[in-house]
Amino acid sequence: MGSRISAKRLTKELTELKTNGPPTGCTLIQADDLECWVVSLQVLGESVYEGEEFALRFKFSSSYPIDSPEVTFVNCPERGWKAPVHPHIYTNGHICASVLGSGWSPVLNVASLLLTFQSMLASCKKKELPPDNDRYVRTAPSNPKQTRFVYHDDDV
Amino acid sequence: MSHATASTPQYARAAASTSTSSSPYPQTVEEDDELPALLDAEESPTRAVSPPPYSSTASPRPLAPSPSTSELPAQQATRSRPRSPPQRTVSTLKDKSCWICMGTELEDEPGSEKKWVHACSCTLVAHEECLLAWYLTSSTTQPTPSCPVCATPYTITQSTSPLLTFYKRSVRRWDKAATVIAIGGVLGGGWLVASAYGAYAVRAWAGEEVARVLLWGAQGDGGKRWKYWLNLPLIPLTLLLSRTPLIDSLLPFLPLTLVLSLSPPHPLHSSPLILPPLTSPTDSLSSLSFTFPPSPTLTLCLLPWARHAYLRARRAIFRKVLGQGSGGEGWRGVLQGLQGVDELADEAQGEGGMQAGVGAGQLELGVELELEEEEAGEGAAPNAAADQQQQQQQAHQPAANPRPAMPPAQRLRLGLSRLTSLIVGALLYPTLCSLSGSALLWLASRGGARPSSGAIRALRKVLGVSALLAAPTAAAAPSTAMSWLRLVTSTPLRLGGTGGGSEPIDPVWLRTSLGGAILLLMRDGLELGAGVLEMRRRKSRRVVGRELGDLQWEEGREEEPRVEGAEGDEWSGGRDETGREARVNVGAF
């Protein structure tokens, strides 16, 4: 049943994003299929990331929305995309956020995730890498969902 | 079929399409489904199950509900509690949209009417199928899966079958029991093997007749022999440990357990089927009085003391012949024995160019013992350092320095094959003793019933077989290599007791012990001889001088470094141009 539900729901979400548009500051870059979408993201208003553009890649498994999507920041020098320097974002694009792990629930969707990450960046006061960035990037699996993150902050 | 209310994670299965009309209120009913492990813990099928004991990580609060759920009619949102009138059910709602798959009622295929549920206090409604799937997933991370918006815990019901519960519980208990059984089986197998070996060792040492009596009782009825069976598995262990100083202090008292377990059986219970009702022959077997030949029990009690005395004497002799530290005692002796491989390897290289090579493939173990403290751990040090170390040792503790008999191997190399041979040797020892005893008997049996040679007569006396060999049946009575066959096939077993007076028991244990002693003497004699030869070899060592050629000394003095290396293992090897003293560590060769 998983893939059918997933396809139905993703189709709906995509239609919604296309008709009503993604949250302000976000642009749907690529959504050719129901497996991998790329959305560009800018932080609105005053923030340490003012003027920068990032891109998020969403990968959906067949058990979406029961299972959370795999969301990473894109490192793509050609398009000028780079993972933001943020205490919860590793340089390989992996994001340490509970909404992508234990905090996920099917009430969330792509649009709400975009809003979440926008506000996560907007609330950042100081550009800092995660303390264990080097070690994590060296050993990280390609899929961040295989990482067991320990969520320190509640206010991200 | 009863229903239990459970707020426990349930197995997500595509819910069978159940009729939605009969239920006044959304209720998730899972008919006869498998019980997941968590639910199996329930004792009574009708009891509500408390949440499983998850580690209490605070369940993260989700973000705001998605905008897509706001399509519900406003009236639905005003509904507060499940106990609402029947007409206000989720089935009467229009324009339902599942908060999980975002599907609406209109999109559901007409044929398969999916059941809708409203399981919390807010406006979220969902397909039962979707909600069950989500329930299962979230139950792995949360102790009580609840609505992500209003945090109302979901309530799940499912049918429980006492039979299924019982089955699953049995399977789990069996899994646990199987582990215990497996471990017990392995231990029991080891015990059995050890017992079998012990029985074999007893037979090899004391002979077939005595072994039978000891193991099966005089009457073949087992009697109180179970105590003895407890002792059997200890025999191989004792044999192995007797090669080490571990049980030196304990060994003399071990046979006492045998003596205690050999308390005389009831003489009245003798079975006429197996044996003629003689007085129990074990009386004579376990007698501790000093008759000749001594009883097996007495012999066994004396053996550890003999071993102790012999080891002392051996050490004294070795020390006298080979110098301090030889004829190793205690752990040093064991380790020296294990190092034998190295010495053999030295011998192989000895005649050619000597090289301080470490034999490849040898297990190198740093063994830290009190005695070895100084040497152990020095292994990898270069020769010069080892040399220095040695000097200090010689200076500080000349008495304890064990150098001459063994190379100053700074590391203890335990040859694996050597270790194996030690173990096998210990376990084969009863067999060898038996063979040696048989050889003694063969010697003693020469010359017929009345040998003319005084030596043979003396040997018969010592072995306690004079009467046996002189008796008419002498030719058949003493056990030889083949005698066990005869003993097994011949009935009844004739055991000469004091009361029967027919035949004395063949004192196999005596000649076995003597044979073993002879073997030991031979082995130690060989070892002593080898030690002497080794010492000579050491003393004969010379460094081969080379032609001077064009080398020039300032003083023009020529030196021929011929050095005697008898006392220590190192000596001054002359001086080179720079005046540094070159030392040669012979011991490392």
PDB file of N, CA, C and O in Angstrom, chain B residues 494-561:
ATOM      1  N   ARG B 494      36.545 -63.154  38.377  1.00  0.00           N
ATOM      2  CA  ARG B 494      37.114 -63.728  39.608  1.00  0.00           C
ATOM      3  C   ARG B 494      37.916 -62.679  40.318  1.00  0.00           C
ATOM      4  O   ARG B 494      38.879 -62.145  39.792  1.00  0.00           O
ATOM      5  N   LEU B 495      37.482 -62.391  41.465  1.00  0.00           N
ATOM      6  CA  LEU B 495      38.224 -61.418  42.249  1.00  0.00           C
ATOM      7  C   LEU B 495      38.619 -62.079  43.552  1.00  0.00           C
ATOM      8  O   LEU B 495      37.769 -62.438  44.350  1.00  0.00           O
ATOM      9  N   GLY B 496      39.879 -62.247  43.690  1.00  0.00           N
ATOM     10  CA  GLY B 496      40.319 -62.888  44.919  1.00  0.00           C
ATOM     11  C   GLY B 496      40.235 -61.923  46.074  1.00  0.00           C
ATOM     12  O   GLY B 496      40.928 -60.923  46.111  1.00  0.00           O
ATOM     13  N   GLY B 497      39.374 -62.180  46.997  1.00  0.00           N
ATOM     14  CA  GLY B 497      39.329 -61.370  48.196  1.00  0.00           C
ATOM     15  C   GLY B 497      40.042 -62.097  49.312  1.00  0.00           C
ATOM     16  O   GLY B 497      40.516 -63.233  49.143  1.00  0.00           O
ATOM     17  N   THR B 498      40.088 -61.440  50.408  1.00  0.00           N
ATOM     18  CA  THR B 498      40.739 -62.088  51.545  1.00  0.00           C
ATOM     19  C   THR B 498      39.933 -63.291  52.011  1.00  0.00           C
ATOM     20  O   THR B 498      40.467 -64.281  52.470  1.00  0.00           O
ATOM     21  N   GLY B 499      38.619 -63.166  51.853  1.00  0.00           N
ATOM     22  CA  GLY B 499      37.763 -64.241  52.307  1.00  0.00           C
ATOM     23  C   GLY B 499      37.753 -65.413  51.338  1.00  0.00           C
ATOM     24  O   GLY B 499      37.707 -66.560  51.748  1.00  0.00           O
ATOM     25  N   GLY B 500      37.796 -65.150  50.081  1.00  0.00           N
ATOM     26  CA  GLY B 500      37.709 -66.204  49.084  1.00  0.00           C
ATOM     27  C   GLY B 500      38.928 -67.075  49.091  1.00  0.00           C
ATOM     28  O   GLY B 500      38.841 -68.289  49.008  1.00  0.00           O
ATOM     29  N   GLY B 501      40.061 -66.412  49.137  1.00  0.00           N
ATOM     30  CA  GLY B 501      41.297 -67.148  49.197  1.00  0.00           C
ATOM     31  C   GLY B 501      41.645 -67.849  47.909  1.00  0.00           C
ATOM     32  O   GLY B 501      42.583 -68.616  47.873  1.00  0.00           O
ATOM     33  N   SER B 502      40.890 -67.617  46.864  1.00  0.00           N
ATOM     34  CA  SER B 502      41.170 -68.321  45.619  1.00  0.00           C
ATOM     35  C   SER B 502      42.403 -67.742  44.941  1.00  0.00           C
ATOM     36  O   SER B 502      43.397 -68.423  44.750  1.00  0.00           O
ATOM     37  N   GLU B 503      42.314 -66.500  44.593  1.00  0.00           N
ATOM     38  CA  GLU B 503      43.409 -65.889  43.850  1.00  0.00           C
ATOM     39  C   GLU B 503      43.638 -64.481  44.348  1.00  0.00           C
ATOM     40  O   GLU B 503      42.675 -63.736  44.550  1.00  0.00           O
ATOM     41  N   PRO B 504      44.836 -64.077  44.533  1.00  0.00           N
ATOM     42  CA  PRO B 504      45.060 -62.679  44.886  1.00  0.00           C
ATOM     43  C   PRO B 504      44.804 -61.800  43.664  1.00  0.00           C
ATOM     44  O   PRO B 504      44.942 -62.248  42.531  1.00  0.00           O
ATOM     45  N   ILE B 505      44.428 -60.587  43.918  1.00  0.00           N
ATOM     46  CA  ILE B 505      44.225 -59.655  42.809  1.00  0.00           C
ATOM     47  C   ILE B 505      45.571 -59.331  42.196  1.00  0.00           C
ATOM     48  O   ILE B 505      46.562 -59.122  42.891  1.00  0.00           O
ATOM     49  N   ASP B 506      45.545 -59.297  40.885  1.00  0.00           N
ATOM     50  CA  ASP B 506      46.761 -58.910  40.173  1.00  0.00           C
ATOM     51  C   ASP B 506      47.028 -57.438  40.461  1.00  0.00           C
ATOM     52  O   ASP B 506      46.219 -56.578  40.096  1.00  0.00           O
ATOM     53  N   PRO B 507      48.101 -57.110  41.151  1.00  0.00           N
ATOM     54  CA  PRO B 507      48.333 -55.697  41.529  1.00  0.00           C
ATOM     55  C   PRO B 507      48.874 -54.885  40.361  1.00  0.00           C
ATOM     56  O   PRO B 507      50.035 -54.481  40.348  1.00  0.00           O
ATOM     57  N   VAL B 508      47.992 -54.660  39.390  1.00  0.00           N
ATOM     58  CA  VAL B 508      48.404 -53.922  38.200  1.00  0.00           C
ATOM     59  C   VAL B 508      48.919 -52.533  38.568  1.00  0.00           C
ATOM     60  O   VAL B 508      49.906 -52.048  38.006  1.00  0.00           O
ATOM     61  N   TRP B 509      48.209 -51.897  39.536  1.00  0.00           N
ATOM     62  CA  TRP B 509      48.571 -50.516  39.880  1.00  0.00           C
ATOM     63  C   TRP B 509      50.007 -50.391  40.320  1.00  0.00           C
ATOM     64  O   TRP B 509      50.663 -49.388  40.093  1.00  0.00           O
ATOM     65  N   LEU B 510      50.497 -51.468  40.940  1.00  0.00           N
ATOM     66  CA  LEU B 510      51.860 -51.397  41.438  1.00  0.00           C
ATOM     67  C   LEU B 510      52.853 -51.313  40.299  1.00  0.00           C
ATOM     68  O   LEU B 510      53.718 -50.439  40.260  1.00  0.00           O
ATOM     69  N   ARG B 511      52.692 -52.229  39.342  1.00  0.00           N
ATOM     70  CA  ARG B 511      53.675 -52.208  38.252  1.00  0.00           C
ATOM     71  C   ARG B 511      53.478 -51.000  37.358  1.00  0.00           C
ATOM     72  O   ARG B 511      54.437 -50.488  36.773  1.00  0.00           O
ATOM     73  N   THR B 512      52.215 -50.521  37.260  1.00  0.00           N
ATOM     74  CA  THR B 512      51.999 -49.309  36.472  1.00  0.00           C
ATOM     75  C   THR B 512      52.720 -48.125  37.105  1.00  0.00           C
ATOM     76  O   THR B 512      53.387 -47.342  36.419  1.00  0.00           O
ATOM     77  N   SER B 513      52.585 -48.021  38.417  1.00  0.00           N
ATOM     78  CA  SER B 513      53.255 -46.911  39.083  1.00  0.00           C
ATOM     79  C   SER B 513      54.757 -47.028  38.946  1.00  0.00           C
ATOM     80  O   SER B 513      55.453 -46.045  38.659  1.00  0.00           O
ATOM     81  N   LEU B 514      55.250 -48.253  39.135  1.00  0.00           N
ATOM     82  CA  LEU B 514      56.698 -48.441  38.992  1.00  0.00           C
ATOM     83  C   LEU B 514      57.145 -48.140  37.571  1.00  0.00           C
ATOM     84  O   LEU B 514      58.176 -47.502  37.341  1.00  0.00           O
ATOM     85  N   GLY B 515      56.328 -48.620  36.610  1.00  0.00           N
ATOM     86  CA  GLY B 515      56.661 -48.345  35.205  1.00  0.00           C
ATOM     87  C   GLY B 515      56.690 -46.855  34.940  1.00  0.00           C
ATOM     88  O   GLY B 515      57.584 -46.344  34.258  1.00  0.00           O
ATOM     89  N   GLY B 516      55.704 -46.148  35.476  1.00  0.00           N
ATOM     90  CA  GLY B 516      55.687 -44.701  35.294  1.00  0.00           C
ATOM     91  C   GLY B 516      56.909 -44.057  35.895  1.00  0.00           C
ATOM     92  O   GLY B 516      57.501 -43.144  35.307  1.00  0.00           O
ATOM     93  N   ALA B 517      57.273 -44.538  37.058  1.00  0.00           N
ATOM     94  CA  ALA B 517      58.458 -43.989  37.707  1.00  0.00           C
ATOM     95  C   ALA B 517      59.699 -44.205  36.843  1.00  0.00           C
ATOM     96  O   ALA B 517      60.536 -43.317  36.683  1.00  0.00           O
ATOM     97  N   ILE B 518      59.761 -45.396  36.261  1.00  0.00           N
ATOM     98  CA  ILE B 518      60.923 -45.677  35.405  1.00  0.00           C
ATOM     99  C   ILE B 518      60.926 -44.744  34.205  1.00  0.00           C
ATOM    100  O   ILE B 518      61.963 -44.199  33.803  1.00  0.00           O
ATOM    101  N   LEU B 519      59.735 -44.534  33.634  1.00  0.00           N
ATOM    102  CA  LEU B 519      59.644 -43.615  32.497  1.00  0.00           C
ATOM    103  C   LEU B 519      60.136 -42.231  32.885  1.00  0.00           C
ATOM    104  O   LEU B 519      60.892 -41.598  32.153  1.00  0.00           O
ATOM    105  N   LEU B 520      59.672 -41.782  34.056  1.00  0.00           N
ATOM    106  CA  LEU B 520      60.086 -40.462  34.498  1.00  0.00           C
ATOM    107  C   LEU B 520      61.588 -40.392  34.664  1.00  0.00           C
ATOM    108  O   LEU B 520      62.234 -39.423  34.248  1.00  0.00           O
ATOM    109  N   LEU B 521      62.121 -41.456  35.280  1.00  0.00           N
ATOM    110  CA  LEU B 521      63.563 -41.474  35.482  1.00  0.00           C
ATOM    111  C   LEU B 521      64.292 -41.414  34.150  1.00  0.00           C
ATOM    112  O   LEU B 521      65.258 -40.664  33.992  1.00  0.00           O
ATOM    113  N   MET B 522      63.777 -42.170  33.189  1.00  0.00           N
ATOM    114  CA  MET B 522      64.431 -42.173  31.883  1.00  0.00           C
ATOM    115  C   MET B 522      64.362 -40.790  31.252  1.00  0.00           C
ATOM    116  O   MET B 522      65.325 -40.271  30.692  1.00  0.00           O
ATOM    117  N   ARG B 523      63.182 -40.188  31.341  1.00  0.00           N
ATOM    118  CA  ARG B 523      63.028 -38.879  30.714  1.00  0.00           C
ATOM    119  C   ARG B 523      63.962 -37.861  31.351  1.00  0.00           C
ATOM    120  O   ARG B 523      64.660 -37.111  30.673  1.00  0.00           O
ATOM    121  N   ASP B 524      63.967 -37.873  32.669  1.00  0.00           N
ATOM    122  CA  ASP B 524      64.813 -36.891  33.338  1.00  0.00           C
ATOM    123  C   ASP B 524      66.281 -37.192  33.127  1.00  0.00           C
ATOM    124  O   ASP B 524      67.106 -36.271  33.068  1.00  0.00           O
ATOM    125  N   GLY B 525      66.588 -38.474  33.009  1.00  0.00           N
ATOM    126  CA  GLY B 525      67.973 -38.819  32.689  1.00  0.00           C
ATOM    127  C   GLY B 525      68.371 -38.241  31.342  1.00  0.00           C
ATOM    128  O   GLY B 525      69.439 -37.640  31.189  1.00  0.00           O
ATOM    129  N   LEU B 526      67.463 -38.394  30.372  1.00  0.00           N
ATOM    130  CA  LEU B 526      67.733 -37.822  29.051  1.00  0.00           C
ATOM    131  C   LEU B 526      67.895 -36.314  29.139  1.00  0.00           C
ATOM    132  O   LEU B 526      68.805 -35.733  28.556  1.00  0.00           O
ATOM    133  N   GLU B 527      67.019 -35.711  29.902  1.00  0.00           N
ATOM    134  CA  GLU B 527      67.056 -34.262  30.011  1.00  0.00           C
ATOM    135  C   GLU B 527      68.363 -33.815  30.642  1.00  0.00           C
ATOM    136  O   GLU B 527      68.997 -32.855  30.201  1.00  0.00           O
ATOM    137  N   LEU B 528      68.755 -34.569  31.679  1.00  0.00           N
ATOM    138  CA  LEU B 528      70.008 -34.232  32.352  1.00  0.00           C
ATOM    139  C   LEU B 528      71.176 -34.375  31.385  1.00  0.00           C
ATOM    140  O   LEU B 528      72.045 -33.509  31.298  1.00  0.00           O
ATOM    141  N   GLY B 529      71.152 -35.485  30.646  1.00  0.00           N
ATOM    142  CA  GLY B 529      72.220 -35.686  29.673  1.00  0.00           C
ATOM    143  C   GLY B 529      72.257 -34.573  28.652  1.00  0.00           C
ATOM    144  O   GLY B 529      73.314 -34.023  28.312  1.00  0.00           O
ATOM    145  N   ALA B 530      71.068 -34.209  28.158  1.00  0.00           N
ATOM    146  CA  ALA B 530      71.002 -33.132  27.179  1.00  0.00           C
ATOM    147  C   ALA B 530      71.517 -31.842  27.784  1.00  0.00           C
ATOM    148  O   ALA B 530      72.219 -31.065  27.130  1.00  0.00           O
ATOM    149  N   GLY B 531      71.180 -31.628  29.054  1.00  0.00           N
ATOM    150  CA  GLY B 531      71.656 -30.425  29.717  1.00  0.00           C
ATOM    151  C   GLY B 531      73.165 -30.393  29.802  1.00  0.00           C
ATOM    152  O   GLY B 531      73.780 -29.359  29.558  1.00  0.00           O
ATOM    153  N   VAL B 532      73.729 -31.552  30.110  1.00  0.00           N
ATOM    154  CA  VAL B 532      75.185 -31.615  30.194  1.00  0.00           C
ATOM    155  C   VAL B 532      75.806 -31.313  28.835  1.00  0.00           C
ATOM    156  O   VAL B 532      76.763 -30.531  28.720  1.00  0.00           O
ATOM    157  N   LEU B 533      75.248 -31.933  27.802  1.00  0.00           N
ATOM    158  CA  LEU B 533      75.769 -31.698  26.463  1.00  0.00           C
ATOM    159  C   LEU B 533      75.631 -30.230  26.073  1.00  0.00           C
ATOM    160  O   LEU B 533      76.543 -29.639  25.478  1.00  0.00           O
ATOM    161  N   GLU B 534      74.481 -29.682  26.429  1.00  0.00           N
ATOM    162  CA  GLU B 534      74.248 -28.287  26.106  1.00  0.00           C
ATOM    163  C   GLU B 534      75.273 -27.398  26.792  1.00  0.00           C
ATOM    164  O   GLU B 534      75.800 -26.452  26.208  1.00  0.00           O
ATOM    165  N   MET B 535      75.585 -27.743  28.050  1.00  0.00           N
ATOM    166  CA  MET B 535      76.550 -26.954  28.773  1.00  0.00           C
ATOM    167  C   MET B 535      77.917 -27.041  28.104  1.00  0.00           C
ATOM    168  O   MET B 535      78.621 -26.041  27.971  1.00  0.00           O
ATOM    169  N   ARG B 536      78.219 -28.247  27.677  1.00  0.00           N
ATOM    170  CA  ARG B 536      79.513 -28.400  26.987  1.00  0.00           C
ATOM    171  C   ARG B 536      79.549 -27.570  25.725  1.00  0.00           C
ATOM    172  O   ARG B 536      80.550 -26.941  25.390  1.00  0.00           O
ATOM    173  N   ARG B 537      78.443 -27.595  25.003  1.00  0.00           N
ATOM    174  CA  ARG B 537      78.388 -26.840  23.761  1.00  0.00           C
ATOM    175  C   ARG B 537      78.624 -25.360  24.034  1.00  0.00           C
ATOM    176  O   ARG B 537      79.348 -24.670  23.331  1.00  0.00           O
ATOM    177  N   ARG B 538      77.966 -24.884  25.109  1.00  0.00           N
ATOM    178  CA  ARG B 538      78.146 -23.489  25.457  1.00  0.00           C
ATOM    179  C   ARG B 538      79.602 -23.172  25.752  1.00  0.00           C
ATOM    180  O   ARG B 538      80.120 -22.153  25.327  1.00  0.00           O
ATOM    181  N   LYS B 539      80.193 -24.083  26.520  1.00  0.00           N
ATOM    182  CA  LYS B 539      81.573 -23.803  26.920  1.00  0.00           C
ATOM    183  C   LYS B 539      82.499 -23.853  25.717  1.00  0.00           C
ATOM    184  O   LYS B 539      83.571 -23.261  25.722  1.00  0.00           O
ATOM    185  N   SER B 540      82.102 -24.593  24.696  1.00  0.00           N
ATOM    186  CA  SER B 540      82.985 -24.731  23.539  1.00  0.00           C
ATOM    187  C   SER B 540      82.843 -23.581  22.576  1.00  0.00           C
ATOM    188  O   SER B 540      83.505 -23.553  21.550  1.00  0.00           O
ATOM    189  N   ARG B 541      81.983 -22.651  22.877  1.00  0.00           N
ATOM    190  CA  ARG B 541      81.756 -21.585  21.914  1.00  0.00           C
ATOM    191  C   ARG B 541      82.953 -20.680  21.801  1.00  0.00           C
ATOM    192  O   ARG B 541      83.533 -20.262  22.805  1.00  0.00           O
ATOM    193  N   ARG B 542      83.303 -20.389  20.599  1.00  0.00           N
ATOM    194  CA  ARG B 542      84.387 -19.440  20.350  1.00  0.00           C
ATOM    195  C   ARG B 542      83.947 -18.524  19.234  1.00  0.00           C
ATOM    196  O   ARG B 542      83.237 -18.931  18.331  1.00  0.00           O
ATOM    197  N   VAL B 543      84.444 -17.322  19.299  1.00  0.00           N
ATOM    198  CA  VAL B 543      84.205 -16.406  18.195  1.00  0.00           C
ATOM    199  C   VAL B 543      85.309 -16.599  17.182  1.00  0.00           C
ATOM    200  O   VAL B 543      86.481 -16.644  17.537  1.00  0.00           O
ATOM    201  N   VAL B 544      84.909 -16.732  15.948  1.00  0.00           N
ATOM    202  CA  VAL B 544      85.906 -16.978  14.911  1.00  0.00           C
ATOM    203  C   VAL B 544      86.578 -15.660  14.546  1.00  0.00           C
ATOM    204  O   VAL B 544      85.906 -14.671  14.213  1.00  0.00           O
ATOM    205  N   GLY B 545      87.861 -15.639  14.641  1.00  0.00           N
ATOM    206  CA  GLY B 545      88.583 -14.437  14.280  1.00  0.00           C
ATOM    207  C   GLY B 545      88.763 -14.325  12.776  1.00  0.00           C
ATOM    208  O   GLY B 545      88.713 -15.318  12.055  1.00  0.00           O
ATOM    209  N   ARG B 546      88.936 -13.118  12.294  1.00  0.00           N
ATOM    210  CA  ARG B 546      89.129 -12.908  10.859  1.00  0.00           C
ATOM    211  C   ARG B 546      90.515 -12.319  10.623  1.00  0.00           C
ATOM    212  O   ARG B 546      91.133 -11.735  11.517  1.00  0.00           O
ATOM    213  N   GLU B 547      90.939 -12.439   9.376  1.00  0.00           N
ATOM    214  CA  GLU B 547      92.216 -11.842   9.000  1.00  0.00           C
ATOM    215  C   GLU B 547      92.138 -10.326   9.154  1.00  0.00           C
ATOM    216  O   GLU B 547      91.101  -9.717   8.923  1.00  0.00           O
ATOM    217  N   LEU B 548      93.240  -9.752   9.570  1.00  0.00           N
ATOM    218  CA  LEU B 548      93.216  -8.316   9.754  1.00  0.00           C
ATOM    219  C   LEU B 548      93.187  -7.562   8.441  1.00  0.00           C
ATOM    220  O   LEU B 548      92.604  -6.496   8.327  1.00  0.00           O
ATOM    221  N   GLY B 549      93.825  -8.086   7.418  1.00  0.00           N
ATOM    222  CA  GLY B 549      93.848  -7.411   6.129  1.00  0.00           C
ATOM    223  C   GLY B 549      94.595  -6.100   6.209  1.00  0.00           C
ATOM    224  O   GLY B 549      95.671  -6.014   6.805  1.00  0.00           O
ATOM    225  N   ASP B 550      93.951  -5.055   5.684  1.00  0.00           N
ATOM    226  CA  ASP B 550      94.632  -3.766   5.619  1.00  0.00           C
ATOM    227  C   ASP B 550      94.337  -2.885   6.815  1.00  0.00           C
ATOM    228  O   ASP B 550      94.750  -1.731   6.855  1.00  0.00           O
ATOM    229  N   LEU B 551      93.563  -3.407   7.748  1.00  0.00           N
ATOM    230  CA  LEU B 551      93.174  -2.559   8.872  1.00  0.00           C
ATOM    231  C   LEU B 551      94.410  -2.097   9.637  1.00  0.00           C
ATOM    232  O   LEU B 551      95.366  -2.842   9.829  1.00  0.00           O
ATOM    233  N   GLN B 552      94.369  -0.848  10.026  1.00  0.00           N
ATOM    234  CA  GLN B 552      95.496  -0.284  10.760  1.00  0.00           C
ATOM    235  C   GLN B 552      95.042   0.205  12.113  1.00  0.00           C
ATOM    236  O   GLN B 552      93.989   0.832  12.239  1.00  0.00           O
ATOM    237  N   TRP B 553      95.780  -0.094  13.130  1.00  0.00           N
ATOM    238  CA  TRP B 553      95.517   0.462  14.459  1.00  0.00           C
ATOM    239  C   TRP B 553      96.539   1.538  14.744  1.00  0.00           C
ATOM    240  O   TRP B 553      97.662   1.483  14.244  1.00  0.00           O
ATOM    241  N   GLU B 554      96.161   2.485  15.522  1.00  0.00           N
ATOM    242  CA  GLU B 554      97.104   3.566  15.808  1.00  0.00           C
ATOM    243  C   GLU B 554      98.320   3.046  16.542  1.00  0.00           C
ATOM    244  O   GLU B 554      99.446   3.404  16.244  1.00  0.00           O
ATOM    245  N   GLU B 555      98.011   2.194  17.506  1.00  0.00           N
ATOM    246  CA  GLU B 555      99.128   1.664  18.267  1.00  0.00           C
ATOM    247  C   GLU B 555      99.864   0.578  17.494  1.00  0.00           C
ATOM    248  O   GLU B 555     100.923   0.141  17.898  1.00  0.00           O
ATOM    249  N   GLY B 556      99.170   0.145  16.407  1.00  0.00           N
ATOM    250  CA  GLY B 556      99.771  -0.944  15.665  1.00  0.00           C
ATOM    251  C   GLY B 556      99.666  -2.262  16.379  1.00  0.00           C
ATOM    252  O   GLY B 556     100.349  -3.215  16.056  1.00  0.00           O
ATOM    253  N   ARG B 557      98.783  -2.292  17.367  1.00  0.00           N
ATOM    254  CA  ARG B 557      98.684  -3.522  18.143  1.00  0.00           C
ATOM    255  C   ARG B 557      97.599  -4.409  17.529  1.00  0.00           C
ATOM    256  O   ARG B 557      96.542  -3.943  17.144  1.00  0.00           O
ATOM    257  N   GLU B 558      97.869  -5.637  17.419  1.00  0.00           N
ATOM    258  CA  GLU B 558      96.887  -6.547  16.829  1.00  0.00           C
ATOM    259  C   GLU B 558      96.206  -7.343  17.930  1.00  0.00           C
ATOM    260  O   GLU B 558      96.846  -7.778  18.873  1.00  0.00           O
ATOM    261  N   GLU B 559      94.964  -7.505  17.751  1.00  0.00           N
ATOM    262  CA  GLU B 559      94.190  -8.212  18.778  1.00  0.00           C
ATOM    263  C   GLU B 559      93.470  -9.396  18.183  1.00  0.00           C
ATOM    264  O   GLU B 559      92.908  -9.320  17.097  1.00  0.00           O
ATOM    265  N   GLU B 560      93.500 -10.429  18.881  1.00  0.00           N
ATOM    266  CA  GLU B 560      92.738 -11.613  18.446  1.00  0.00           C
ATOM    267  C   GLU B 560      91.680 -11.894  19.506  1.00  0.00           C
ATOM    268  O   GLU B 560      91.997 -12.435  20.557  1.00  0.00           O
ATOM    269  N   PRO B 561      90.493 -11.466  19.271  1.00  0.00           N
ATOM    270  CA  PRO B 561      89.501 -11.561  20.348  1.00  0.00           C
ATOM    271  C   PRO B 561      89.012 -12.984  20.572  1.00  0.00           C
ATOM    272  O   PRO B 561      87.954 -13.373  20.101  1.00  0.00           O
TER     273      PRO B 561
END
